[in-house]
């Protein structure tokens, strides 16, 4: 099974198995592979499985998508052992039994030993297990532990104060005008 393994020091060892035809990668939670790093766009790229090929498609990311330091424009094939860079985060494509294609020795060799140890524990699981479903999950109904509160609309308050002042001024002007028309009364 093919998987993307993060090589960048702060996220070293995190991995995501590519077990569906289309995997979205980005900074926000709705991606299948979330990488919470500021240089990664909210929806950075897609990883597409087409037969035995792993295709990378950039989604107009801010900091770019690169394979072995070559920019991905449109779609590009990522081969095992090559380095995929999303912003400043580097990843490597690993496959189960296939030999890795030669990549730069500096980016692959130092991370090889620690990755083997971390891979088994750092895979990010997705989905819901059967035991979670049988357990019932959350209790039905609303969460009443948090008190509901209405936001104050300050603009509305200022509008009504201004409207009140205008009405008072208009009434005062009308009374003044009436007193000038009929001075004896």
CSV table of C-alpha atoms in Angstrom, one decimal:
chain,number,residue,atom,x,y,z
A,1,UNK,CA,0.0,0.0,0.0
A,2,UNK,CA,1.3,3.4,-0.9
A,3,UNK,CA,1.6,6.1,1.7
A,4,UNK,CA,2.9,9.7,2.2
A,5,UNK,CA,5.4,10.1,5.0
A,6,UNK,CA,6.3,13.6,6.3
A,7,UNK,CA,10.0,14.2,6.5
A,8,UNK,CA,9.9,17.8,7.9
A,9,UNK,CA,11.4,17.8,11.4
A,10,UNK,CA,8.4,19.3,13.4
A,11,UNK,CA,6.0,16.7,11.9
A,12,UNK,CA,8.5,13.9,11.3
A,13,UNK,CA,7.0,10.4,10.9
A,14,UNK,CA,3.4,11.4,10.4
A,15,UNK,CA,2.0,9.3,7.5
A,16,UNK,CA,-1.2,8.8,5.6
A,17,UNK,CA,-2.0,5.7,3.6
A,18,UNK,CA,-3.4,6.3,0.1
A,19,UNK,CA,-6.2,3.8,0.1
A,20,UNK,CA,-8.8,5.8,-1.9
A,21,UNK,CA,-8.7,7.1,-5.5
A,22,UNK,CA,-8.7,10.8,-4.4
A,23,UNK,CA,-7.0,12.2,-1.3
A,24,UNK,CA,-7.1,15.9,-0.5
A,25,UNK,CA,-4.2,17.4,1.4
A,26,UNK,CA,-4.2,20.7,3.2
A,27,UNK,CA,-4.2,22.7,6.4
A,28,UNK,CA,-7.9,22.6,7.4
A,29,UNK,CA,-9.8,19.8,9.0
A,30,UNK,CA,-12.0,18.8,6.0
A,31,UNK,CA,-9.0,17.4,4.1
A,32,UNK,CA,-8.4,13.7,4.2
A,33,UNK,CA,-4.7,14.3,5.1
A,34,UNK,CA,-4.5,17.4,7.3
A,35,UNK,CA,-1.1,19.0,7.7
A,36,UNK,CA,-1.5,21.8,10.3
A,37,UNK,CA,1.4,24.0,9.1
A,38,UNK,CA,1.2,27.6,8.1
A,39,UNK,CA,3.0,27.2,4.8
A,40,UNK,CA,0.5,24.6,3.6
A,41,UNK,CA,-2.7,26.1,1.9
A,42,UNK,CA,-6.1,25.3,3.3
A,43,UNK,CA,-6.7,23.0,0.3
A,44,UNK,CA,-3.2,22.5,-1.1
A,45,UNK,CA,-3.3,19.6,-3.4
A,46,UNK,CA,-5.0,16.3,-4.4
A,47,UNK,CA,-3.3,12.9,-4.6
A,48,UNK,CA,-4.9,10.7,-7.2
A,49,UNK,CA,-4.4,7.0,-7.7
A,50,UNK,CA,-4.6,6.1,-11.4
A,51,UNK,CA,-3.6,2.4,-11.8
A,52,UNK,CA,-0.1,2.1,-10.4
A,53,UNK,CA,0.6,5.8,-10.7
A,54,UNK,CA,0.3,8.3,-7.9
A,55,UNK,CA,-0.6,11.7,-9.5
A,56,UNK,CA,-0.3,15.0,-7.7
A,57,UNK,CA,-2.6,17.9,-8.6
A,58,UNK,CA,-1.9,21.4,-7.2
A,59,UNK,CA,-5.0,23.2,-6.1
A,60,UNK,CA,-3.7,26.8,-6.8
A,61,UNK,CA,-1.8,26.7,-3.5
A,62,UNK,CA,-0.1,29.9,-2.2
A,63,UNK,CA,3.4,28.4,-1.6
A,64,UNK,CA,3.3,25.8,-4.4
A,65,UNK,CA,3.6,22.1,-4.8
A,66,UNK,CA,7.0,20.6,-5.9
A,67,UNK,CA,8.3,17.1,-6.8
A,68,UNK,CA,12.0,16.9,-6.3
A,69,UNK,CA,12.1,20.8,-6.3
A,70,UNK,CA,10.3,20.9,-9.7
A,71,UNK,CA,7.0,22.9,-9.6
A,72,UNK,CA,3.8,20.9,-10.2
A,73,UNK,CA,1.7,22.7,-12.8
A,74,UNK,CA,-1.5,20.9,-13.5
A,75,UNK,CA,-0.7,17.2,-12.7
A,76,UNK,CA,2.5,15.3,-12.2
A,77,UNK,CA,3.4,11.7,-11.4
A,78,UNK,CA,5.0,11.1,-8.0
A,79,UNK,CA,7.3,8.0,-7.9
A,80,UNK,CA,8.3,6.0,-4.8
A,81,UNK,CA,11.2,7.7,-3.0
A,82,UNK,CA,10.7,11.1,-4.6
A,83,UNK,CA,10.3,14.1,-2.4
A,84,UNK,CA,6.9,16.0,-2.5
A,85,UNK,CA,7.1,19.5,-1.0
A,86,UNK,CA,4.0,21.5,0.0
A,87,UNK,CA,5.1,24.9,1.1
A,88,UNK,CA,7.9,24.1,3.5
A,89,UNK,CA,6.7,20.6,4.4
A,90,UNK,CA,8.5,17.7,2.7
A,91,UNK,CA,6.9,14.3,2.2
A,92,UNK,CA,8.1,11.1,0.7
A,93,UNK,CA,6.0,8.5,-1.2
A,94,UNK,CA,6.6,5.0,0.2
A,95,UNK,CA,5.2,1.8,-1.2
A,96,UNK,CA,4.9,-1.6,0.4
A,97,UNK,CA,7.4,-3.8,-1.5
A,98,UNK,CA,8.6,-1.7,-4.4
A,99,UNK,CA,12.2,-0.4,-4.4
A,100,UNK,CA,12.4,3.4,-4.1
A,101,UNK,CA,13.3,5.5,-7.0
A,102,UNK,CA,16.5,7.4,-6.4
A,103,UNK,CA,15.9,10.7,-4.7
A,104,UNK,CA,18.4,13.1,-3.3
A,105,UNK,CA,20.5,11.2,-0.8
A,106,UNK,CA,20.4,14.1,1.7
A,107,UNK,CA,16.6,14.1,2.0
A,108,UNK,CA,16.1,10.4,2.2
A,109,UNK,CA,19.0,8.8,4.1
A,110,UNK,CA,18.9,10.7,7.4
A,111,UNK,CA,15.2,10.2,8.0
A,112,UNK,CA,15.1,6.5,7.0
A,113,UNK,CA,15.9,4.8,10.4
A,114,UNK,CA,13.6,7.0,12.6
A,115,UNK,CA,10.7,6.7,10.1
A,116,UNK,CA,10.6,2.9,10.3
A,117,UNK,CA,10.2,3.1,14.1
A,118,UNK,CA,7.6,6.0,14.0
A,119,UNK,CA,5.5,4.8,11.0
A,120,UNK,CA,3.7,2.1,13.0
A,121,UNK,CA,2.5,4.5,15.7
A,122,UNK,CA,2.1,7.8,13.7
A,123,UNK,CA,-0.4,6.8,11.0
A,124,UNK,CA,-3.4,9.1,11.3
A,125,UNK,CA,-6.6,6.9,11.4
A,126,UNK,CA,-9.7,8.1,9.6
A,127,UNK,CA,-13.3,7.0,9.8
A,128,UNK,CA,-15.4,5.4,12.6
A,129,UNK,CA,-14.9,2.0,14.0
A,130,UNK,CA,-17.7,-0.5,14.6
A,131,UNK,CA,-17.1,-0.4,18.3
A,132,UNK,CA,-17.6,3.4,18.3
A,133,UNK,CA,-20.9,3.0,16.5
A,134,UNK,CA,-22.1,0.3,18.9
A,135,UNK,CA,-21.2,2.4,21.9
A,136,UNK,CA,-23.8,5.0,21.0
A,137,UNK,CA,-21.6,8.0,20.6
A,138,UNK,CA,-23.0,11.2,21.9
A,139,UNK,CA,-26.2,11.4,23.8
A,140,UNK,CA,-29.2,12.5,21.8
A,141,UNK,CA,-30.5,16.1,22.0
A,142,UNK,CA,-28.8,19.4,22.6
A,143,UNK,CA,-25.7,20.0,24.7
A,144,UNK,CA,-27.1,22.0,27.5
A,145,UNK,CA,-23.9,22.4,29.4
A,146,UNK,CA,-23.2,25.6,27.4
A,147,UNK,CA,-25.4,28.5,27.9
A,148,UNK,CA,-26.8,30.1,24.8
A,149,UNK,CA,-26.3,33.8,24.5
A,150,UNK,CA,-27.4,36.3,21.9
A,151,UNK,CA,-24.8,38.6,20.4
A,152,UNK,CA,-25.4,42.3,20.8
A,153,UNK,CA,-26.0,44.3,17.7
A,154,UNK,CA,-24.2,47.6,18.5
A,155,UNK,CA,-25.0,49.0,15.1
A,156,UNK,CA,-28.7,48.5,15.7
A,157,UNK,CA,-28.5,50.2,19.1
A,158,UNK,CA,-26.7,53.2,17.6
A,159,UNK,CA,-29.3,53.4,14.8
A,160,UNK,CA,-32.2,53.5,17.2
A,161,UNK,CA,-30.5,56.2,19.4
A,162,UNK,CA,-29.8,58.3,16.3
A,163,UNK,CA,-33.4,57.8,15.1
A,164,UNK,CA,-34.7,58.9,18.6
A,165,UNK,CA,-32.6,62.1,18.5
A,166,UNK,CA,-33.8,62.9,15.0
A,167,UNK,CA,-37.5,62.5,16.0
A,168,UNK,CA,-37.0,64.7,19.1
A,169,UNK,CA,-35.3,67.4,16.9
A,170,UNK,CA,-38.1,67.2,14.3
A,171,UNK,CA,-40.8,67.5,17.0
A,172,UNK,CA,-39.0,70.5,18.5
A,173,UNK,CA,-38.7,72.2,15.1
A,174,UNK,CA,-42.4,71.7,14.5
A,175,UNK,CA,-43.4,73.2,17.8
A,176,UNK,CA,-41.1,76.1,17.2
A,177,UNK,CA,-42.6,76.7,13.7
A,178,UNK,CA,-46.1,76.4,15.1
A,179,UNK,CA,-45.3,79.0,17.8
A,180,UNK,CA,-44.1,81.5,15.2
A,181,UNK,CA,-47.2,81.0,13.0
A,182,UNK,CA,-49.7,81.7,15.8
A,183,UNK,CA,-47.8,83.9,18.2
A,184,UNK,CA,-50.9,84.8,20.2
A,185,UNK,CA,-52.0,81.4,21.1
